[in-house]
XYZ file of C-alpha atoms in Angstrom:
673
model
C -0.419 -0.153 0.128
C 2.369 2.476 0.416
C 3.552 2.043 -2.850
C 0.662 3.552 -4.844
C 0.195 6.626 -1.723
C 4.528 6.986 -3.099
C 2.578 7.135 -6.660
C -0.066 9.000 -5.486
C 1.541 11.642 -3.744
C 5.101 12.137 -6.316
C 2.039 12.618 -8.932
C 0.857 15.265 -7.471
C 3.400 16.770 -6.033
C 4.667 16.697 -9.459
C 1.745 17.795 -11.489
C 2.564 20.745 -8.661
C 6.148 21.386 -9.133
C 5.902 20.900 -12.793
C 2.530 21.288 -14.346
C 3.072 21.637 -18.268
C 5.297 17.851 -17.417
C 1.966 15.178 -15.312
C -0.580 17.755 -16.602
C -3.431 14.892 -15.257
C -1.100 14.565 -11.564
C -3.453 16.060 -9.525
C -5.361 12.538 -9.722
C -2.951 11.713 -6.815
C -5.710 13.203 -4.498
C -8.236 10.514 -6.560
C -6.060 7.458 -5.469
C -5.096 8.328 -1.612
C -8.986 8.284 -1.437
C -9.036 4.915 -2.985
C -6.752 3.844 -0.053
C -8.591 5.461 2.333
C -12.060 3.798 1.408
C -9.640 0.494 1.081
C -7.838 0.680 4.660
C -10.050 2.717 6.981
C -13.972 0.381 5.876
C -11.662 -3.352 6.444
C -10.511 -1.856 9.894
C -13.866 -0.236 10.983
C -14.943 -3.541 9.416
C -12.893 -5.647 11.726
C -14.047 -4.557 14.402
C -18.085 -4.424 13.653
C -18.001 -8.167 13.224
C -15.868 -9.508 16.046
C -17.773 -6.802 18.941
C -20.777 -6.189 16.655
C -19.403 -2.362 17.244
C -17.425 0.739 16.534
C -16.246 2.270 19.649
C -16.543 5.685 17.438
C -14.995 7.948 20.014
C -11.076 5.811 20.134
C -11.453 5.325 15.577
C -11.647 9.376 15.711
C -8.656 9.725 18.593
C -7.045 7.752 16.888
C -6.998 9.464 13.193
C -7.005 11.996 15.466
C -3.589 12.069 16.618
C -2.536 10.208 13.224
C -3.367 12.995 11.138
C -3.557 16.759 13.142
C -0.247 16.932 14.119
C 1.400 17.236 11.649
C -1.163 19.852 9.793
C -1.753 21.981 12.242
C 2.049 21.850 12.977
C 1.801 23.334 8.427
C -1.633 25.198 9.517
C 0.777 27.322 12.068
C 3.781 27.890 10.101
C 1.511 29.364 7.135
C -0.484 31.177 9.292
C 3.050 32.758 10.148
C 4.387 32.706 7.403
C 1.405 34.877 5.560
C 1.291 37.555 8.821
C 5.286 38.534 7.962
C 5.122 40.921 4.284
C 8.819 40.151 3.981
C 8.087 36.235 2.948
C 4.019 37.358 0.967
C 2.505 40.071 0.060
C -0.126 42.218 3.083
C -3.465 42.129 -0.003
C -2.962 38.465 0.241
C -3.959 38.234 3.822
C -7.460 37.642 3.733
C -7.982 35.802 1.782
C -5.008 33.460 3.041
C -6.392 33.782 6.917
C -10.046 32.636 6.166
C -8.800 29.396 4.008
C -6.509 28.785 7.520
C -9.190 28.631 9.139
C -11.210 27.128 7.363
C -8.212 24.423 7.395
C -7.989 24.237 10.944
C -11.840 22.467 10.649
C -11.613 20.785 7.833
C -13.568 22.975 5.648
C -11.481 24.177 3.556
C -13.324 22.244 0.282
C -16.735 23.518 1.203
C -15.721 26.893 1.149
C -13.537 26.669 -1.600
C -16.848 24.684 -3.225
C -18.813 28.474 -2.025
C -15.714 30.307 -3.518
C -16.679 28.201 -6.671
C -12.460 28.147 -6.590
C -10.768 25.676 -9.367
C -8.201 24.101 -7.781
C -7.441 23.391 -12.099
C -6.902 27.105 -13.623
C -3.503 28.096 -14.108
C -4.566 31.832 -13.209
C -5.166 33.291 -9.733
C -3.517 32.998 -6.784
C -4.382 30.676 -4.674
C -3.626 30.658 -0.761
C -0.630 28.050 1.170
C -3.288 25.804 2.331
C -6.041 25.544 -1.118
C -4.956 21.904 -0.925
C -6.070 20.994 2.396
C -9.200 20.484 0.283
C -9.089 16.690 0.253
C -8.071 16.578 3.795
C -11.425 18.554 4.913
C -13.286 15.882 2.480
C -11.348 12.909 4.303
C -11.819 13.969 7.867
C -15.785 14.345 6.641
C -15.255 10.970 5.810
C -14.166 9.419 8.544
C -17.193 10.952 10.608
C -19.191 9.984 7.630
C -18.140 6.307 7.179
C -18.500 4.510 10.119
C -21.894 6.921 11.348
C -23.226 4.313 8.447
C -21.930 0.855 8.924
C -23.199 1.247 11.630
C -26.644 2.176 10.931
C -26.384 -0.237 8.173
C -25.664 -3.107 10.783
C -27.811 -1.797 13.141
C -30.975 -1.887 10.316
C -29.796 -5.215 9.855
C -28.855 -6.888 13.118
C -32.636 -5.504 13.816
C -34.823 -6.591 10.536
C -31.695 -8.704 8.231
C -31.708 -11.433 11.265
C -28.058 -9.582 11.809
C -27.002 -10.373 8.548
C -24.119 -6.674 9.393
C -21.501 -7.565 6.127
C -24.516 -8.076 3.369
C -25.975 -4.801 4.681
C -23.085 -2.430 5.036
C -21.856 -3.544 1.817
C -26.050 -2.929 0.186
C -25.082 0.058 2.038
C -21.597 1.086 0.031
C -23.088 0.184 -2.361
C -26.077 2.489 -2.996
C -24.205 5.404 -1.747
C -21.309 5.270 -3.951
C -23.827 4.379 -6.672
C -25.622 7.497 -6.122
C -21.989 10.341 -5.823
C -21.005 9.031 -8.721
C -24.587 9.882 -10.379
C -24.288 12.172 -8.899
C -20.770 13.598 -9.533
C -21.470 13.535 -13.532
C -24.517 14.969 -13.233
C -22.918 18.467 -10.789
C -19.145 18.604 -13.039
C -21.943 18.953 -15.765
C -23.988 21.854 -14.237
C -21.391 23.662 -11.560
C -17.995 22.083 -12.570
C -16.189 24.201 -10.437
C -17.627 23.211 -6.954
C -17.640 19.985 -8.234
C -14.276 18.961 -7.616
C -14.344 20.095 -3.615
C -18.274 18.732 -2.828
C -18.564 15.495 -0.457
C -21.046 13.887 -1.990
C -19.205 14.108 -5.464
C -16.075 12.521 -3.917
C -17.864 9.403 -2.015
C -18.377 7.557 -4.516
C -14.522 6.717 -4.167
C -13.860 5.683 -0.948
C -16.679 3.106 -2.313
C -14.614 2.152 -4.807
C -11.948 1.099 -2.164
C -14.312 0.268 0.557
C -15.653 -2.394 -1.648
C -13.077 -4.298 -2.277
C -12.480 -5.061 1.266
C -15.521 -5.997 2.514
C -15.380 -8.270 -1.106
C -12.453 -10.533 -0.613
C -13.263 -12.274 -4.233
C -12.715 -9.176 -5.124
C -8.427 -9.291 -4.541
C -6.530 -11.808 -7.068
C -4.091 -14.329 -6.173
C -4.261 -15.529 -9.884
C -0.100 -15.124 -10.114
C -0.751 -14.383 -14.586
C -4.087 -12.395 -13.783
C -2.817 -10.887 -10.612
C -0.516 -9.702 -13.381
C -2.510 -8.115 -16.045
C -4.438 -5.798 -12.994
C -1.828 -5.102 -11.694
C -0.212 -3.205 -14.370
C -3.084 -3.509 -16.168
C -3.866 0.179 -13.197
C -0.348 1.004 -13.616
C -0.806 2.114 -17.102
C -4.894 3.747 -16.487
C -2.993 5.852 -13.528
C -0.113 6.877 -16.140
C -2.397 7.456 -18.904
C -4.048 10.353 -16.226
C -1.062 11.800 -15.729
C -0.474 12.619 -18.553
C -3.137 12.300 -19.985
C -5.750 14.750 -18.445
C -4.920 18.764 -18.088
C -6.900 21.309 -16.985
C -8.763 21.103 -19.784
C -10.411 17.255 -18.500
C -14.038 17.367 -17.208
C -13.443 16.932 -14.079
C -14.710 14.711 -11.513
C -16.831 13.554 -13.531
C -17.058 10.572 -15.462
C -12.978 10.422 -15.817
C -12.500 9.966 -12.886
C -13.885 6.276 -12.873
C -10.177 6.067 -15.262
C -8.110 7.550 -12.753
C -10.273 5.317 -9.695
C -11.251 2.286 -10.891
C -6.384 1.614 -12.082
C -5.727 2.558 -8.062
C -8.049 -0.134 -7.634
C -6.434 -2.420 -9.812
C -3.633 -2.404 -8.285
C -4.992 -2.655 -4.410
C -6.598 -5.938 -5.984
C -3.574 -7.263 -7.542
C -2.759 -8.968 -4.513
C -0.770 -11.567 -5.795
C 3.291 -10.700 -4.893
C 4.980 -14.280 -6.576
C 7.520 -13.212 -8.207
C 9.740 -10.170 -8.689
C 8.181 -8.018 -11.707
C 5.083 -8.120 -10.018
C 3.311 -4.805 -9.493
C 3.006 -5.604 -5.724
C 6.965 -6.628 -5.426
C 8.134 -3.372 -7.033
C 6.143 -1.027 -5.699
C 6.998 -1.711 -1.792
C 11.251 -1.171 -2.939
C 12.453 0.654 -0.452
C 11.982 4.109 -2.135
C 8.727 3.676 -2.941
C 8.056 2.946 1.526
C 10.106 5.460 2.280
C 7.962 7.627 -0.214
C 4.839 6.248 0.694
C 5.878 6.624 4.800
C 6.594 10.375 4.217
C 3.418 10.535 1.383
C 1.099 12.489 4.350
C 4.521 15.270 5.813
C 4.918 15.812 2.204
C 1.513 15.801 0.984
C 1.191 18.870 3.585
C 4.774 20.928 3.499
C 4.579 20.802 -0.310
C 1.822 23.004 -1.454
C 2.819 25.474 0.506
C 6.858 26.294 -0.653
C 5.696 25.732 -3.356
C 3.163 29.851 -3.590
C 5.458 31.382 -0.425
C 8.485 30.777 -2.156
C 8.104 33.029 -5.990
C 7.256 35.618 -3.309
C 10.349 35.678 -1.366
C 12.635 37.937 -2.584
C 15.972 36.369 -2.797
C 14.487 32.911 -4.475
C 14.032 32.377 -7.897
C 11.817 30.213 -10.685
C 14.866 28.477 -12.576
C 15.012 24.623 -12.934
C 17.629 24.693 -9.664
C 15.100 26.068 -7.663
C 12.681 23.930 -8.505
C 14.417 20.694 -7.846
C 15.571 22.498 -4.355
C 12.700 23.535 -3.088
C 11.245 19.184 -4.487
C 14.146 18.392 -1.779
C 13.521 21.123 0.704
C 10.007 19.692 0.819
C 11.099 15.624 1.488
C 13.564 16.801 4.007
C 10.238 18.344 5.987
C 8.622 15.625 5.274
C 10.807 13.166 6.908
C 11.504 15.149 9.592
C 7.848 15.725 10.479
C 7.100 12.227 10.259
C 10.089 11.120 12.083
C 9.505 14.156 15.064
C 5.821 15.069 15.307
C 3.828 11.731 13.538
C 4.945 9.324 13.944
C 5.963 10.404 18.306
C 1.763 11.892 18.204
C 0.348 8.096 17.658
C 1.865 7.000 21.082
C 1.885 9.954 23.057
C 1.033 8.623 27.261
C 0.257 11.515 27.632
C -3.294 10.491 25.431
C -3.016 6.771 24.796
C -3.210 6.309 28.354
C -6.296 8.830 28.757
C -9.814 8.490 27.435
C -10.523 8.782 23.584
C -11.801 12.382 24.828
C -9.132 13.738 25.983
C -7.806 13.325 22.739
C -10.214 14.964 20.855
C -10.425 18.522 24.018
C -6.474 18.175 23.265
C -7.313 18.182 19.277
C -9.829 20.863 19.512
C -7.474 22.992 21.593
C -4.912 22.883 19.058
C -7.005 23.887 15.789
C -8.061 27.181 18.864
C -5.277 27.071 19.271
C -3.968 27.136 15.722
C -7.076 29.858 14.111
C -6.324 32.281 17.005
C -2.263 33.090 15.671
C -4.666 33.298 11.842
C -6.485 36.049 13.639
C -3.152 37.526 15.574
C -1.822 37.780 12.039
C -4.293 39.789 10.915
C -4.402 42.282 13.692
C -1.130 42.418 13.572
C -1.885 43.648 10.160
C -4.619 45.019 9.510
C -3.654 48.872 10.184
C -1.362 48.169 6.320
C -4.156 46.307 4.969
C -6.490 48.710 5.800
C -4.541 52.169 4.909
C -2.840 49.933 1.738
C -6.711 49.283 -0.028
C -7.422 53.031 0.817
C -4.053 54.387 -1.255
C -5.732 52.121 -3.895
C -9.033 54.245 -3.785
C -7.259 57.096 -3.497
C -4.767 57.158 -6.487
C -8.401 55.989 -8.809
C -10.598 59.130 -7.473
C -6.977 61.904 -7.383
C -3.790 60.425 -9.588
C -0.983 62.732 -9.330
C -0.539 65.220 -12.528
C 1.153 62.783 -15.254
C 0.166 60.140 -13.861
C 0.945 56.464 -16.244
C 0.242 56.590 -19.528
C 0.157 60.044 -19.021
C 3.342 59.953 -18.858
C 4.685 58.728 -21.465
C 1.504 60.343 -23.836
C 0.669 64.493 -22.959
C 3.286 65.734 -24.703
C 3.114 68.408 -21.589
C 4.257 65.247 -19.421
C 7.719 64.963 -21.307
C 10.866 64.381 -19.054
C 8.522 64.229 -15.889
C 9.453 61.421 -13.346
C 8.345 60.126 -10.645
C 9.942 57.643 -7.938
C 6.370 56.679 -6.449
C 4.371 53.167 -7.225
C 0.914 53.249 -6.877
C -0.887 50.901 -6.439
C 2.502 49.584 -4.112
C 3.812 46.386 -5.244
C 1.946 44.650 -2.080
C -1.369 45.521 -3.031
C -1.481 45.334 -6.664
C -3.056 42.226 -6.752
C -6.634 43.031 -5.474
C -6.673 45.720 -7.149
C -8.747 44.220 -9.123
C -12.375 45.354 -11.609
C -14.869 44.160 -8.867
C -18.181 43.369 -10.992
C -16.802 39.280 -11.680
C -20.305 38.171 -11.513
C -20.034 39.790 -15.379
C -17.179 36.970 -15.969
C -17.885 33.558 -16.814
C -15.334 31.139 -17.085
C -15.029 27.286 -16.988
C -17.098 25.374 -19.415
C -19.690 27.848 -18.173
C -21.481 28.881 -21.038
C -24.008 31.372 -20.275
C -24.104 34.892 -22.074
C -23.677 36.598 -19.000
C -24.545 40.166 -19.858
C -24.221 43.376 -17.646
C -25.191 46.788 -18.285
C -23.699 50.159 -17.000
C -24.418 53.663 -18.126
C -27.565 55.220 -19.879
C -30.345 53.665 -19.817
C -31.985 55.958 -22.274
C -33.664 53.383 -25.290
C -31.722 56.023 -27.327
C -28.083 56.166 -25.859
C -25.217 55.744 -28.256
C -24.423 51.727 -26.781
C -21.712 49.887 -27.105
C -20.429 46.415 -26.139
C -16.889 45.636 -24.735
C -16.598 41.978 -25.684
C -13.834 39.018 -24.951
C -11.346 37.699 -22.564
C -10.019 38.358 -19.444
C -7.788 41.010 -20.700
C -11.197 42.571 -22.189
C -12.422 42.355 -18.296
C -9.719 44.168 -16.877
C -10.741 47.151 -19.205
C -15.043 46.862 -17.216
C -14.333 49.467 -15.179
C -12.638 51.843 -16.799
C -15.566 51.870 -19.608
C -18.567 51.490 -16.651
C -16.923 54.734 -15.846
C -16.576 56.639 -19.876
C -20.137 55.628 -20.025
C -21.418 56.993 -17.364
C -18.922 59.995 -18.646
C -20.565 60.334 -21.185
C -24.242 58.763 -21.369
C -23.904 56.258 -23.213
C -25.056 52.779 -23.056
C -23.319 49.813 -22.222
C -23.084 46.342 -21.849
C -20.693 43.591 -21.831
C -19.270 40.187 -22.669
C -16.764 38.014 -20.380
C -15.492 34.546 -20.734
C -11.719 33.565 -19.751
C -9.362 31.879 -21.886
C -12.157 32.421 -24.664
C -11.977 35.558 -27.311
C -14.496 36.814 -29.146
C -13.344 34.293 -32.856
C -14.910 31.902 -35.106
C -11.469 29.833 -34.743
C -11.963 27.266 -32.555
C -9.105 26.616 -28.994
C -7.179 23.574 -30.177
C -8.503 23.319 -26.489
C -10.335 20.537 -26.438
C -12.579 18.767 -24.186
C -15.563 20.757 -22.138
C -13.758 23.533 -22.072
C -13.217 24.381 -26.194
C -16.655 23.723 -25.846
C -18.373 25.683 -24.019
C -16.452 28.305 -25.583
C -17.516 28.173 -28.652
C -21.151 27.610 -27.411
C -20.356 31.337 -25.737
C -19.111 33.007 -28.418
C -22.629 31.574 -30.690
C -25.058 32.657 -27.785
C -23.244 36.297 -27.674
C -22.716 36.622 -31.336
C -27.323 35.916 -30.989
C -27.008 39.071 -28.297
C -24.884 41.018 -30.682
C -26.998 40.362 -34.181
C -29.967 40.475 -31.599
C -29.061 44.365 -30.349
C -29.046 47.643 -32.470
C -25.184 48.838 -30.962
C -23.146 52.272 -32.248
C -19.792 50.620 -31.845
C -17.775 47.164 -30.455
C -14.417 46.249 -28.533
C -12.991 43.529 -27.861
C -9.483 42.890 -26.611
C -7.203 39.502 -25.680
C -4.164 38.080 -25.115
C -2.518 37.983 -27.365
C -1.478 33.712 -26.892
C -4.510 32.499 -27.149
C -3.820 28.335 -28.080
C -6.013 28.130 -31.464
C -6.868 25.674 -34.482
C -4.471 25.246 -36.735
C -6.017 23.238 -38.951
C -6.697 23.769 -42.750
C -4.442 27.088 -41.826
C -1.115 27.538 -42.592
C 0.142 28.064 -38.517
C -2.142 28.781 -35.571
C -1.660 32.469 -35.726
C -3.467 32.026 -39.354
C -6.221 30.528 -37.776
C -6.752 32.957 -34.748
C -6.409 36.597 -38.176
C -9.455 34.869 -39.469
C -11.231 34.038 -36.856
C -10.134 37.605 -36.127
C -11.608 39.621 -38.349
C -14.921 36.227 -39.296
C -16.150 37.456 -35.994
C -15.645 40.627 -36.963
C -17.385 40.837 -39.742
C -20.575 39.916 -37.840
C -20.874 43.957 -36.537
C -18.850 45.341 -39.672
C -21.096 44.274 -42.362
C -24.162 45.449 -40.247
C -22.379 48.784 -40.438
C -21.015 48.643 -36.273
C -17.248 48.830 -35.930
C -15.121 47.108 -33.993
C -12.348 48.912 -32.099
C -9.353 46.409 -30.961
C -6.060 46.648 -28.839
C -2.506 45.005 -29.284
C -2.576 43.615 -26.090
C -0.221 43.861 -23.053
C 3.140 42.307 -22.363
C 2.808 39.111 -20.579
C 5.603 37.831 -18.410
C 6.690 34.576 -17.088
C 6.197 35.006 -13.771
C 4.031 38.564 -11.684
C 7.000 41.862 -11.841
C 5.205 42.855 -8.441
C 8.047 40.532 -6.921
C 10.406 41.987 -8.675
C 9.204 45.590 -7.315
C 8.985 44.594 -3.736
C 12.633 44.610 -3.420
C 13.804 46.258 -5.847
C 13.430 49.912 -8.376
C 11.444 49.599 -11.260
C 14.758 49.775 -13.905
C 15.625 46.232 -12.396
C 13.065 45.445 -13.180
C 12.495 45.670 -16.397
C 11.894 42.833 -19.117
C 13.392 42.182 -22.550
C 11.470 44.124 -25.160
C 11.368 40.181 -27.332
C 10.444 38.318 -24.364
C 7.845 39.762 -22.158
C 6.027 40.823 -26.196
C 4.445 38.760 -28.120
C 6.148 38.201 -31.789
C 3.097 38.353 -34.284
C 0.025 39.575 -32.005
C -2.934 38.189 -34.173
C -5.291 41.246 -33.564
C -2.553 43.812 -35.004
C -2.605 40.996 -37.803
C -6.678 40.593 -37.675
C -7.210 44.791 -37.509
C -4.580 45.202 -40.889
C -6.312 46.713 -43.480
C -10.369 45.577 -42.399
C -12.736 47.183 -43.182
C -14.252 49.092 -40.111
C -11.918 48.284 -37.492
C -9.524 50.324 -35.347
C -7.067 49.491 -34.511
C -5.486 51.350 -30.843
C -1.752 50.158 -29.850
C 0.690 51.137 -26.628
C 2.497 49.564 -26.827
C 5.637 52.544 -26.322
C 3.227 53.252 -23.657
C 4.554 49.685 -21.512
C 7.881 50.004 -23.231
C 10.897 51.879 -25.358
C 13.136 50.650 -27.798
C 14.034 47.414 -25.784
C 12.705 47.117 -23.115
C 9.365 46.833 -20.996
C 8.774 48.766 -18.078
C 6.266 46.856 -14.829
C 5.859 50.531 -14.028
C 4.350 54.029 -16.240
C 4.683 56.457 -14.535
C 4.608 55.967 -10.901
C 1.870 53.976 -11.895
C 2.160 50.040 -10.986
C 0.975 48.071 -13.909
C 0.412 44.465 -14.054
C -1.558 42.898 -11.080
C -0.338 39.666 -12.256
C 2.098 38.344 -14.529
C -0.142 39.427 -17.341
C -3.464 41.711 -16.062
C -2.906 45.401 -16.290
C -4.506 47.054 -12.403
C -7.361 48.691 -12.708
C -5.535 52.396 -11.384
C -3.480 51.470 -14.791
C -6.178 51.675 -17.341
C -7.851 53.753 -15.978
C -4.598 56.509 -16.827
C -5.552 55.579 -20.595
C -9.521 56.760 -20.622
C -8.957 59.443 -22.258
C -7.052 57.259 -25.410
C -10.401 55.000 -25.616
C -13.084 57.681 -24.883
C -11.780 58.993 -28.226
C -11.391 55.558 -29.982
C -15.556 55.071 -28.797
C -16.168 59.187 -30.060
C -15.005 58.623 -33.112
C -15.628 54.719 -33.972
C -19.519 55.870 -32.926
C -19.581 59.283 -34.890
C -18.373 58.268 -38.572
C -19.442 54.202 -38.324
C -17.915 52.586 -40.231
C -15.989 53.731 -43.532
């Protein structure tokens, strides 16, 4: 079993360190669920069969001594780290501390579900404890599962002549089937929360449980065991390399890693060295399996914290060194925390409630440290938020883009950076309800500005690089007396060429575009503004290149409006960085944080090419605002340009409002020429 644990944790760790190399490594969590279902159910059934009951207090106390010491230690370290401005930006603090408290009381999965977090997303700012969702779900399993088994056994004794085993198997089979059906349907309808919801994952524990309760499913035949074991390993490897963030997951696709893990457990013959059960039992695999729990706990906080540490880079050498540190911390935690806590006589020699009360006290202590972290930083956080609001309402002279575009500002400089690099992350659009993501294809339209039906009507359409303009365009519409309608979907530009992304996400993008096209066609617009990230992957089938496919798709989408006499305005994409430049700005001046122009600018932006010589389309190009002849700066005229590696701060976007306003005015007045 330790070898299978090793596979599970290595999948997850490698996926988090190098998601591009093992894009489906997140299935390691599914393997853990099957293992837990198998081991815990077997343990509970042995006790139930031998004694006719389960000592719940003793069971939960053992689980607490096994799991909580290491878990709470890591949470304590995370609470201290995120409260230290040198290690983490202060703007991260509220989200971090909320999730640390949620993780401390093992409801992190529900916190993420209610907030519709996308665990597989490549963008955003995941917290140091987001991985505790799976631990929270397992703890809920430890509470629910023995109660369910006891209820089934009680029903068997009362009405079915004491056939406890059969009753438990039937109960678990029913829950497993119902959970799987729920999981499939919920993944289709609500993919983000479906990843975390407890009942949508119970079937994976149930698969392991049924394997534990039905001995006939565990194969002793040599060749069948050989084929089953290696088949399971191949299934796991397939999912680890073939699955990615676009795979509709968990859903029905989760059956592959779940059944693969079950097949390995079922292949119980160990007669030959080349059997998978023997190979998974070699020393390195046993060692990794032994420390798998602590390795899982430590690796993710270090991955999240390391990029924000000023002296730590993101080279392959830094990643390998960090991985080694993870293994070292995991071994130390196993040796000096996990193992001693299991046999600590002050707890094991007393009633189970002593362990449970001690656990609750420790959890309250961790929550208290998190609360103290907020108390120590609250005033700094509030000052940072107030500074952002102040600079947006009353920006300094020659601030941001004006320092480049306003001739009267020539030669002016500023040493101040607004918003502060510690707060740029929160300088983002507020109307997230107008922005759809993941597999959602709903054409959500938001209205701003004038309510007058005769007012000039403009549309703002596109992906997150269009959404980053929403606050400025809403302000422009209000100022000018225009009507503004917006349509946004993450990673889905307004284009007719399909993405190269297969599966549910690509299909949702196509569906969203078609629905938005119908919305645009059904209304009278005076102008449409669109923007998109320049490196979106498009399907090149039928075209000479992916670039040509993107250009053709933009032109075709835009022609649906220009053919009706509605002008289209677009903008060359802003530079895109490998990592958030605020990391550098926190400890260095802006000049030392500049990026090479050739590295942060896409050489062939399809938006530029699509707009060239296309009737009715106006192209705005602010490249010279971001860059000089050789480099691009993350700070322009004292304005902090980025809130992450490619999205602009609302503060900086607002400094471009005069240019957006003028382009829209001209389009409304002149129409398609």
